[in-house]
Amino acid sequence: MSDPHQAEVRGDAVPESDGASCDCPDCVTDVLSFPPVALADEARLAAEVPRVPLVADARRLAAWTGTRRVTEERLLPISDARTAVAELGLPVPADRLAAARTADELPLLHLLWSVAVNTGLIRVDGTTAEPGSPGAFGSFDAYDENGDPRELLEFWDGVVMDVLDRADEGLTGSAVVDDHLAEMLATMYSLSDGIAVAALVKGILQSHEVACQARPEEMRRLTATLPGELTEALNLLAYCGLIEGVAEGRPRLTPLGLWAVRQDLLREGHDAPTLDEVAVFADLTAEELVAALLGGEAAPSAVAVWLERRAPADAARELLAVAASGGPGERGAVGTILEELGPEAEAPVREALNQPTVWRYAASWLHVRDLPAPPLSTADGDWITIDTLASLLHMAKGAEEVGGFEALSPDEELLRLVETAPEVGHPDTLAVLDMLAARHPEPRVAKAARKTAMRMRSEAI
């Protein structure tokens, strides 16, 4: 599954629906945090796997295939493929069935075949297909809710990986939807109540227009064709057991879909906890929460659970007390958490304007929300930047990730800051310069940081 850009469908590169790929840059690199989810009991999930239409049909295809010859491409001969479609009652249009020259030109049958082969329901040796290992079938027939669900869930995980991997080759019949499949599923993962089909269409169209700089005529064509393409794609995903609610116009992940998408997000390195995993952080003090974040013991998703237990003003007051008494690491962590709060937290943030190490953060927070606040000079902005960079020194693996830190761009602005850093008056300026000299990937920045650090040391003698 390709890496989702974010939890909502917007700002992503989307290819044209006629199959031509887009030249938009692939910007999918960030580790994302998703809201905690409540997963169904594993035993109940496992019991649902054999009932998924895709799984049931893949098993029927495996039983139908038995032992028979296949092509050098490890596919059914086209004559056998047509017979399988007819005898299994697969919904393949007659004209497509007649026009197909090879089995992989029948998308539904090819999907079933791929799933059956890749999950071990069918074993292909050379040009012979034969029944898979007994375990592949026995795990279905012998399973009950008192058994171990892990084997069936591992099988289901493999099924979903196979389905999602096919998006690169054309899963849904729409290149636009295939390209956005990961984002769509991530969106549904984040929205437990589902999302209106019209909202999905709008998000994809906006993404394509912005990220791919689509021309007006192309957007007019997509506006007309995408709703139908998306509906067909959603019906296919429902057949695959991933989503439900399509008929009501508000698709959402099934319990099995939620479990499978989470597995995929975890494989991609994203933060996708369960409610049980983050519940332990809800009752921490602000100081304990910040310490857990800095130490890498708590993922960003723990913040949402912690905030839910507190009124915004109370949460802000606790956090700002930690920031005022702490160092750059605490201030950086608190600043990140405060970004989740709205104007309801104004009063304690305004009180923090009297704190010498926190007032700049408080003023910036107020400015962003268009609330009255004291002005921030260029020197104040430089102080915040250095403080933010210094916070990396107090985070688990923070200094190792300095090259990708958003505060470091553009390089020209950073060069200016490095040269004037001693004038800012931040106590951690020298440590920040040493970090940039050792870690920043741009040679000019690293060289300038070394030069300024040497100058600061020589002046201190």
Short mmCIF file of C-alpha atoms in Angstrom, two decimals:
data_model
loop_
_atom_site.label_atom_id
_atom_site.label_comp_id
_atom_site.label_asym_id
_atom_site.label_seq_id
_atom_site.Cartn_x
_atom_site.Cartn_y
_atom_site.Cartn_z
CA MET A 1 0.00 0.00 0.00
CA SER A 2 1.43 3.34 -0.94
CA ASP A 3 2.10 5.76 1.81
CA PRO A 4 -0.86 8.03 2.55
CA HIS A 5 -0.06 11.73 2.40
CA GLN A 6 -2.38 12.51 5.27
CA ALA A 7 -5.51 11.35 7.00
CA GLU A 8 -7.73 13.34 4.67
CA VAL A 9 -7.87 13.17 0.88
CA ARG A 10 -6.33 16.44 -0.18
CA GLY A 11 -3.11 17.68 -1.70
CA ASP A 12 -2.12 14.37 -3.26
CA ALA A 13 -0.76 13.59 -6.70
CA VAL A 14 -3.39 11.91 -8.85
CA PRO A 15 -2.92 10.46 -12.35
CA GLU A 16 -5.38 11.08 -15.14
CA SER A 17 -8.31 8.68 -15.25
CA ASP A 18 -7.40 7.48 -18.73
CA GLY A 19 -4.44 5.67 -17.22
CA ALA A 20 -1.70 8.16 -17.99
CA SER A 21 0.43 8.70 -14.93
CA CYS A 22 0.90 12.12 -13.41
CA ASP A 23 4.25 13.89 -13.18
CA CYS A 24 3.54 15.31 -9.75
CA PRO A 25 6.41 14.82 -7.25
CA ASP A 26 5.97 12.10 -4.71
CA CYS A 27 6.03 13.87 -1.39
CA VAL A 28 4.97 10.99 0.79
CA THR A 29 7.69 10.81 3.41
CA ASP A 30 6.22 11.91 6.74
CA VAL A 31 5.28 9.65 9.58
CA LEU A 32 1.62 10.35 10.28
CA SER A 33 -0.40 10.08 13.49
CA PHE A 34 -3.89 8.62 13.28
CA PRO A 35 -6.58 8.78 15.97
CA PRO A 36 -6.83 5.80 18.30
CA VAL A 37 -9.34 3.18 17.19
CA ALA A 38 -11.33 0.46 18.92
CA LEU A 39 -10.76 -2.89 17.24
CA ALA A 40 -13.25 -5.72 17.38
CA ASP A 41 -12.34 -8.88 19.27
CA GLU A 42 -9.90 -10.98 17.23
CA ALA A 43 -12.07 -14.08 17.51
CA ARG A 44 -15.04 -12.25 16.02
CA LEU A 45 -12.87 -10.77 13.29
CA ALA A 46 -11.46 -14.17 12.36
CA ALA A 47 -14.94 -15.66 12.18
CA GLU A 48 -15.86 -13.04 9.57
CA VAL A 49 -12.95 -13.75 7.22
CA PRO A 50 -14.54 -16.75 5.42
CA ARG A 51 -17.71 -14.68 4.89
CA VAL A 52 -15.94 -11.97 2.88
CA PRO A 53 -17.21 -12.33 -0.72
CA LEU A 54 -13.70 -12.05 -2.17
CA VAL A 55 -12.40 -14.76 0.16
CA ALA A 56 -15.39 -17.03 -0.48
CA ASP A 57 -14.99 -16.68 -4.25
CA ALA A 58 -11.22 -17.22 -4.07
CA ARG A 59 -11.88 -20.47 -2.19
CA ARG A 60 -14.48 -21.50 -4.77
CA LEU A 61 -12.02 -20.78 -7.57
CA ALA A 62 -9.35 -22.85 -5.80
CA ALA A 63 -11.76 -25.77 -5.40
CA TRP A 64 -12.86 -25.46 -9.03
CA THR A 65 -9.27 -25.35 -10.28
CA GLY A 66 -8.16 -28.54 -8.59
CA THR A 67 -5.16 -29.83 -10.52
CA ARG A 68 -4.80 -28.53 -14.07
CA ARG A 69 -2.37 -27.03 -16.54
CA VAL A 70 -1.66 -23.31 -16.54
CA THR A 71 0.19 -21.06 -18.96
CA GLU A 72 3.85 -20.11 -18.75
CA GLU A 73 2.63 -16.89 -17.14
CA ARG A 74 1.15 -19.05 -14.32
CA LEU A 75 -2.41 -18.17 -15.36
CA LEU A 76 -5.42 -20.17 -16.43
CA PRO A 77 -5.66 -20.69 -20.19
CA ILE A 78 -8.31 -18.37 -21.61
CA SER A 79 -10.68 -21.26 -22.35
CA ASP A 80 -10.48 -22.42 -18.73
CA ALA A 81 -10.83 -18.83 -17.56
CA ARG A 82 -14.09 -18.40 -19.50
CA THR A 83 -15.38 -21.69 -18.12
CA ALA A 84 -14.50 -20.68 -14.57
CA VAL A 85 -16.36 -17.37 -14.95
CA ALA A 86 -19.44 -19.17 -16.23
CA GLU A 87 -19.48 -22.06 -13.76
CA LEU A 88 -18.69 -19.89 -10.74
CA GLY A 89 -21.24 -17.28 -11.78
CA LEU A 90 -18.80 -14.37 -11.62
CA PRO A 91 -20.27 -11.02 -12.72
CA VAL A 92 -18.16 -10.46 -15.84
CA PRO A 93 -19.85 -8.67 -18.78
CA ALA A 94 -20.33 -10.93 -21.80
CA ASP A 95 -18.57 -8.56 -24.20
CA ARG A 96 -15.50 -8.37 -21.95
CA LEU A 97 -15.47 -12.14 -21.55
CA ALA A 98 -15.58 -12.64 -25.32
CA ALA A 99 -12.94 -10.01 -26.03
CA ALA A 100 -10.40 -11.27 -23.49
CA ARG A 101 -7.37 -12.96 -25.01
CA THR A 102 -5.70 -13.94 -21.74
CA ALA A 103 -7.00 -14.58 -18.21
CA ASP A 104 -5.43 -11.40 -16.82
CA GLU A 105 -7.71 -9.37 -19.11
CA LEU A 106 -10.62 -10.45 -16.90
CA PRO A 107 -10.00 -8.19 -13.85
CA LEU A 108 -12.25 -9.91 -11.32
CA LEU A 109 -11.08 -13.41 -12.18
CA HIS A 110 -7.47 -12.22 -12.18
CA LEU A 111 -7.92 -10.67 -8.72
CA LEU A 112 -9.38 -13.91 -7.38
CA TRP A 113 -6.60 -15.94 -8.98
CA SER A 114 -3.90 -13.67 -7.56
CA VAL A 115 -5.39 -13.84 -4.06
CA ALA A 116 -5.78 -17.63 -4.24
CA VAL A 117 -2.22 -18.17 -5.45
CA ASN A 118 -0.52 -15.62 -3.21
CA THR A 119 -2.29 -16.82 -0.05
CA GLY A 120 -1.60 -20.51 -0.73
CA LEU A 121 -5.11 -21.60 -1.64
CA ILE A 122 -3.66 -22.63 -5.01
CA ARG A 123 -0.10 -23.78 -5.53
CA VAL A 124 1.47 -23.28 -8.95
CA ASP A 125 4.52 -25.37 -9.82
CA GLY A 126 5.80 -24.59 -13.28
CA THR A 127 2.80 -25.02 -15.57
CA THR A 128 0.69 -27.02 -13.12
CA ALA A 129 -1.80 -25.65 -10.60
CA GLU A 130 -2.85 -27.83 -7.71
CA PRO A 131 -4.59 -27.43 -4.34
CA GLY A 132 -2.64 -25.48 -1.75
CA SER A 133 -1.40 -26.73 1.60
CA PRO A 134 -4.05 -28.31 3.85
CA GLY A 135 -3.63 -25.52 6.36
CA ALA A 136 -4.90 -22.95 3.90
CA PHE A 137 -8.25 -24.75 3.76
CA GLY A 138 -8.28 -26.33 7.20
CA SER A 139 -7.96 -23.01 9.01
CA PHE A 140 -11.37 -22.04 7.62
CA ASP A 141 -13.27 -25.22 8.25
CA ALA A 142 -11.82 -26.07 11.65
CA TYR A 143 -11.96 -22.58 13.13
CA ASP A 144 -14.43 -21.70 15.85
CA GLU A 145 -14.50 -18.84 18.33
CA ASN A 146 -12.64 -20.94 20.88
CA GLY A 147 -9.70 -21.41 18.53
CA ASP A 148 -6.65 -19.27 17.80
CA PRO A 149 -7.70 -16.48 15.42
CA ARG A 150 -4.18 -15.49 14.44
CA GLU A 151 -3.86 -17.87 11.49
CA LEU A 152 -7.02 -16.59 9.85
CA LEU A 153 -6.11 -12.95 10.53
CA GLU A 154 -2.67 -13.49 9.02
CA PHE A 155 -4.41 -14.97 5.98
CA TRP A 156 -6.73 -11.93 5.84
CA ASP A 157 -3.76 -9.58 6.13
CA GLY A 158 -2.22 -11.30 3.12
CA VAL A 159 -5.45 -10.99 1.16
CA VAL A 160 -5.66 -7.26 1.78
CA MET A 161 -1.98 -6.69 0.95
CA ASP A 162 -2.56 -8.49 -2.33
CA VAL A 163 -5.62 -6.38 -3.10
CA LEU A 164 -3.90 -3.08 -2.31
CA ASP A 165 -0.76 -4.00 -4.21
CA ARG A 166 -2.89 -4.46 -7.32
CA ALA A 167 -3.68 -0.74 -7.29
CA ASP A 168 -0.31 -0.18 -9.00
CA GLU A 169 -1.44 -2.37 -11.91
CA GLY A 170 -5.05 -1.22 -12.02
CA LEU A 171 -7.42 -2.53 -9.37
CA THR A 172 -10.57 -0.49 -9.71
CA GLY A 173 -10.61 0.44 -13.39
CA SER A 174 -9.94 4.11 -12.52
CA ALA A 175 -6.36 5.33 -12.49
CA VAL A 176 -7.37 8.29 -10.33
CA VAL A 177 -9.03 6.12 -7.70
CA ASP A 178 -6.21 3.57 -7.77
CA ASP A 179 -3.68 6.31 -7.15
CA HIS A 180 -5.75 7.62 -4.25
CA LEU A 181 -6.68 4.27 -2.77
CA ALA A 182 -4.29 4.58 0.17
CA GLU A 183 -5.49 8.09 0.97
CA MET A 184 -9.13 7.07 0.75
CA LEU A 185 -8.70 4.18 3.15
CA ALA A 186 -6.66 6.33 5.53
CA THR A 187 -9.42 8.92 5.48
CA MET A 188 -12.03 6.32 6.36
CA TYR A 189 -9.73 4.98 9.07
CA SER A 190 -9.63 8.44 10.63
CA LEU A 191 -13.40 8.97 10.38
CA SER A 192 -15.18 6.18 12.19
CA ASP A 193 -18.61 7.41 11.05
CA GLY A 194 -17.57 7.27 7.41
CA ILE A 195 -17.42 10.00 4.80
CA ALA A 196 -19.88 11.07 2.14
CA VAL A 197 -19.07 9.91 -1.38
CA ALA A 198 -19.46 13.49 -2.58
CA ALA A 199 -16.75 14.57 -0.12
CA LEU A 200 -14.38 11.89 -1.42
CA VAL A 201 -14.99 13.03 -4.99
CA LYS A 202 -14.40 16.67 -4.05
CA GLY A 203 -11.19 15.84 -2.19
CA ILE A 204 -9.72 13.87 -5.09
CA LEU A 205 -10.63 16.59 -7.59
CA GLN A 206 -9.05 19.29 -5.44
CA SER A 207 -5.92 17.21 -4.96
CA HIS A 208 -5.55 16.58 -8.65
CA GLU A 209 -6.10 20.20 -9.57
CA VAL A 210 -3.60 21.57 -7.06
CA ALA A 211 -0.89 18.91 -7.03
CA CYS A 212 -0.94 18.13 -10.74
CA GLN A 213 -1.76 21.63 -12.02
CA ALA A 214 -4.55 20.12 -14.07
CA ARG A 215 -5.91 22.16 -16.97
CA PRO A 216 -9.54 23.34 -16.93
CA GLU A 217 -10.60 20.95 -19.68
CA GLU A 218 -9.12 18.02 -17.79
CA MET A 219 -10.92 19.04 -14.61
CA ARG A 220 -14.21 19.29 -16.46
CA ARG A 221 -13.74 15.77 -17.77
CA LEU A 222 -12.81 14.41 -14.33
CA THR A 223 -15.72 16.19 -12.68
CA ALA A 224 -18.05 14.35 -15.02
CA THR A 225 -16.44 10.90 -14.88
CA LEU A 226 -15.02 10.55 -11.36
CA PRO A 227 -18.30 10.10 -9.42
CA GLY A 228 -19.20 7.03 -11.47
CA GLU A 229 -15.67 5.65 -11.32
CA LEU A 230 -15.54 6.11 -7.57
CA THR A 231 -18.88 4.39 -7.03
CA GLU A 232 -17.68 1.35 -8.97
CA ALA A 233 -14.44 1.34 -7.00
CA LEU A 234 -16.28 1.53 -3.67
CA ASN A 235 -18.49 -1.39 -4.67
CA LEU A 236 -15.35 -3.41 -5.44
CA LEU A 237 -13.85 -2.52 -2.06
CA ALA A 238 -17.08 -3.65 -0.41
CA TYR A 239 -16.83 -6.96 -2.29
CA CYS A 240 -13.27 -7.22 -0.94
CA GLY A 241 -14.59 -6.87 2.61
CA LEU A 242 -12.92 -3.55 3.32
CA ILE A 243 -15.81 -1.10 3.41
CA GLU A 244 -19.54 -0.94 4.00
CA GLY A 245 -22.24 1.73 3.78
CA VAL A 246 -21.81 2.34 0.05
CA ALA A 247 -25.53 1.99 -0.68
CA GLU A 248 -26.26 4.68 1.93
CA GLY A 249 -23.76 7.03 0.30
CA ARG A 250 -21.46 7.15 3.33
CA PRO A 251 -18.80 4.44 3.07
CA ARG A 252 -16.82 3.41 6.13
CA LEU A 253 -14.39 0.68 6.98
CA THR A 254 -15.76 -2.66 8.09
CA PRO A 255 -14.34 -4.06 11.35
CA LEU A 256 -12.11 -6.30 9.21
CA GLY A 257 -11.19 -3.32 7.05
CA LEU A 258 -10.26 -1.25 10.08
CA TRP A 259 -8.02 -4.05 11.35
CA ALA A 260 -6.35 -4.53 7.96
CA VAL A 261 -5.78 -0.84 7.23
CA ARG A 262 -4.21 -0.43 10.66
CA GLN A 263 -1.84 -3.30 9.92
CA ASP A 264 -0.82 -1.56 6.70
CA LEU A 265 -0.31 1.80 8.42
CA LEU A 266 1.89 0.16 11.04
CA ARG A 267 3.96 -1.52 8.32
CA GLU A 268 4.50 1.90 6.77
CA GLY A 269 5.81 3.18 10.10
CA HIS A 270 2.84 5.40 10.98
CA ASP A 271 1.43 6.01 14.45
CA ALA A 272 -1.87 4.10 14.50
CA PRO A 273 -2.63 3.04 18.08
CA THR A 274 -5.65 1.36 19.57
CA LEU A 275 -7.65 3.00 22.32
CA ASP A 276 -6.30 0.47 24.79
CA GLU A 277 -2.71 1.37 23.88
CA VAL A 278 -3.12 5.09 24.56
CA ALA A 279 -5.55 4.92 27.47
CA VAL A 280 -2.61 4.67 29.87
CA PHE A 281 -1.55 8.23 28.95
CA ALA A 282 -4.92 9.86 29.67
CA ASP A 283 -4.35 10.21 33.43
CA LEU A 284 -0.75 11.43 33.31
CA THR A 285 0.12 14.86 34.57
CA ALA A 286 1.21 17.39 31.95
CA GLU A 287 4.80 16.98 33.14
CA GLU A 288 4.61 13.19 32.77
CA LEU A 289 3.04 13.45 29.32
CA VAL A 290 5.73 15.82 28.06
CA ALA A 291 8.46 13.59 29.49
CA ALA A 292 6.93 10.55 27.75
CA LEU A 293 6.78 12.43 24.44
CA LEU A 294 10.38 13.60 24.69
CA GLY A 295 11.56 10.14 25.65
CA GLY A 296 9.77 8.49 22.76
CA GLU A 297 7.59 6.48 25.14
CA ALA A 298 4.37 8.16 23.95
CA ALA A 299 3.33 8.62 20.34
CA PRO A 300 1.69 11.88 19.23
CA SER A 301 -1.68 10.14 19.22
CA ALA A 302 -1.52 9.99 23.03
CA VAL A 303 -1.95 13.75 23.09
CA ALA A 304 -5.52 13.59 21.77
CA VAL A 305 -6.54 11.15 24.50
CA TRP A 306 -4.91 13.32 27.16
CA LEU A 307 -6.63 16.48 25.90
CA GLU A 308 -10.02 14.79 25.76
CA ARG A 309 -9.93 14.33 29.54
CA ARG A 310 -9.42 18.05 30.22
CA ALA A 311 -11.05 21.38 29.51
CA PRO A 312 -8.91 23.33 26.98
CA ALA A 313 -8.08 26.10 29.44
CA ASP A 314 -7.06 23.65 32.17
CA ALA A 315 -4.90 21.66 29.76
CA ALA A 316 -3.17 24.81 28.49
CA ARG A 317 -2.50 26.07 32.01
CA GLU A 318 -0.90 22.75 33.05
CA LEU A 319 1.18 22.57 29.90
CA LEU A 320 2.39 26.17 30.06
CA ALA A 321 3.55 25.64 33.64
CA VAL A 322 5.71 22.77 32.38
CA ALA A 323 7.06 24.91 29.55
CA ALA A 324 7.86 27.83 31.84
CA SER A 325 9.84 25.68 34.24
CA GLY A 326 11.49 23.48 31.62
CA GLY A 327 14.00 23.78 28.84
CA PRO A 328 13.79 23.82 25.03
CA GLY A 329 12.59 20.22 24.90
CA GLU A 330 9.64 20.93 27.18
CA ARG A 331 8.82 24.17 25.37
CA GLY A 332 8.90 22.45 21.99
CA ALA A 333 6.66 19.61 23.13
CA VAL A 334 4.22 21.95 24.83
CA GLY A 335 4.11 24.21 21.78
CA THR A 336 3.18 21.24 19.61
CA ILE A 337 0.39 20.18 21.97
CA LEU A 338 -0.98 23.70 22.24
CA GLU A 339 -1.46 23.79 18.48
CA GLU A 340 -4.31 21.32 19.03
CA LEU A 341 -6.22 23.82 21.17
CA GLY A 342 -8.51 26.57 19.96
CA PRO A 343 -9.52 29.99 21.31
CA GLU A 344 -11.01 28.34 24.41
CA ALA A 345 -7.45 28.22 25.75
CA GLU A 346 -6.85 31.95 25.25
CA ALA A 347 -6.91 33.00 28.92
CA PRO A 348 -4.01 30.82 30.20
CA VAL A 349 -2.02 31.46 27.02
CA ARG A 350 -2.44 35.20 27.53
CA GLU A 351 -1.27 34.81 31.14
CA ALA A 352 1.91 33.18 29.80
CA LEU A 353 2.87 36.46 28.09
CA ASN A 354 4.47 37.36 31.42
CA GLN A 355 6.83 34.35 31.35
CA PRO A 356 10.31 35.27 29.97
CA THR A 357 10.97 31.95 28.20
CA VAL A 358 7.40 31.28 27.04
CA TRP A 359 5.94 34.66 26.04
CA ARG A 360 7.14 34.44 22.43
CA TYR A 361 5.39 31.08 21.98
CA ALA A 362 2.26 32.49 23.60
CA ALA A 363 2.29 35.56 21.35
CA SER A 364 2.77 33.39 18.26
CA TRP A 365 -0.13 31.15 19.32
CA LEU A 366 -2.38 34.19 19.71
CA HIS A 367 -1.31 35.69 16.38
CA VAL A 368 -2.07 32.48 14.49
CA ARG A 369 -5.62 32.56 15.86
CA ASP A 370 -6.07 36.26 15.02
CA LEU A 371 -6.30 37.16 18.70
CA PRO A 372 -4.78 40.37 20.14
CA ALA A 373 -1.11 39.83 20.98
CA PRO A 374 2.14 41.78 21.32
CA PRO A 375 4.17 42.04 18.11
CA LEU A 376 7.06 39.67 17.44
CA SER A 377 10.24 41.11 15.95
CA THR A 378 12.65 39.30 13.64
CA ALA A 379 14.89 38.75 16.67
CA ASP A 380 11.97 37.13 18.51
CA GLY A 381 11.35 34.85 15.56
CA ASP A 382 15.03 33.91 15.52
CA TRP A 383 14.89 33.10 19.24
CA ILE A 384 11.92 30.76 18.66
CA THR A 385 13.73 29.06 15.78
CA ILE A 386 16.85 28.45 17.84
CA ASP A 387 14.76 27.26 20.77
CA THR A 388 12.87 24.92 18.46
CA LEU A 389 16.11 23.54 17.07
CA ALA A 390 17.47 23.17 20.59
CA SER A 391 14.42 21.07 21.47
CA LEU A 392 15.72 18.41 19.07
CA LEU A 393 18.65 17.90 21.41
CA HIS A 394 16.22 16.80 24.12
CA MET A 395 14.10 14.43 22.00
CA ALA A 396 14.70 10.75 21.35
CA LYS A 397 16.62 10.63 18.04
CA GLY A 398 15.80 14.31 17.54
CA ALA A 399 19.28 15.44 16.55
CA GLU A 400 19.53 12.56 14.06
CA GLU A 401 16.50 13.92 12.18
CA VAL A 402 17.69 17.52 11.97
CA GLY A 403 18.04 17.36 8.18
CA GLY A 404 14.33 16.95 7.71
CA PHE A 405 13.17 19.40 10.38
CA GLU A 406 10.71 21.87 8.93
CA ALA A 407 12.23 24.84 10.74
CA LEU A 408 15.43 24.43 8.70
CA SER A 409 14.06 25.67 5.38
CA PRO A 410 14.67 27.61 3.31
CA ASP A 411 18.43 27.26 3.46
CA GLU A 412 19.04 30.93 2.66
CA GLU A 413 17.04 32.00 5.70
CA LEU A 414 18.85 29.46 7.84
CA LEU A 415 22.21 30.78 6.62
CA ARG A 416 21.19 34.24 7.76
CA LEU A 417 20.16 32.89 11.15
CA VAL A 418 23.39 30.92 11.58
CA GLU A 419 25.50 34.00 10.89
CA THR A 420 23.57 36.19 13.33
CA ALA A 421 22.80 33.50 15.93
CA PRO A 422 25.22 34.83 18.60
CA GLU A 423 23.25 38.09 18.68
CA VAL A 424 19.97 36.35 19.54
CA GLY A 425 20.99 35.69 23.11
CA HIS A 426 19.63 32.16 23.42
CA PRO A 427 21.56 30.06 26.00
CA ASP A 428 21.64 27.01 23.69
CA THR A 429 22.93 28.81 20.60
CA LEU A 430 26.32 27.10 20.62
CA ALA A 431 24.78 23.63 21.03
CA VAL A 432 22.44 24.31 18.11
CA LEU A 433 25.31 25.47 15.92
CA ASP A 434 27.27 22.31 16.72
CA MET A 435 24.22 20.20 15.85
CA LEU A 436 23.76 21.95 12.51
CA ALA A 437 27.45 21.64 11.74
CA ALA A 438 27.36 17.91 12.38
CA ARG A 439 23.93 16.99 11.01
CA HIS A 440 22.64 19.42 8.42
CA PRO A 441 22.78 17.88 4.90
CA GLU A 442 23.40 21.20 3.11
CA PRO A 443 27.20 21.78 3.08
CA ARG A 444 26.86 25.57 3.08
CA VAL A 445 24.73 25.52 6.22
CA ALA A 446 27.02 23.05 8.00
CA LYS A 447 30.11 25.07 7.08
CA ALA A 448 28.54 28.35 8.22
CA ALA A 449 27.46 26.75 11.51
CA ARG A 450 31.01 25.51 12.18
CA LYS A 451 32.42 28.93 11.39
CA THR A 452 30.02 30.77 13.69
CA ALA A 453 30.54 28.22 16.50
CA MET A 454 34.32 28.72 16.26
CA ARG A 455 33.83 32.47 16.41
CA MET A 456 31.64 32.19 19.52
CA ARG A 457 34.21 30.01 21.27
CA SER A 458 37.10 32.30 20.40
CA GLU A 459 35.20 35.36 21.65
CA ALA A 460 34.41 33.59 24.91
CA ILE A 461 38.11 33.08 25.70
#
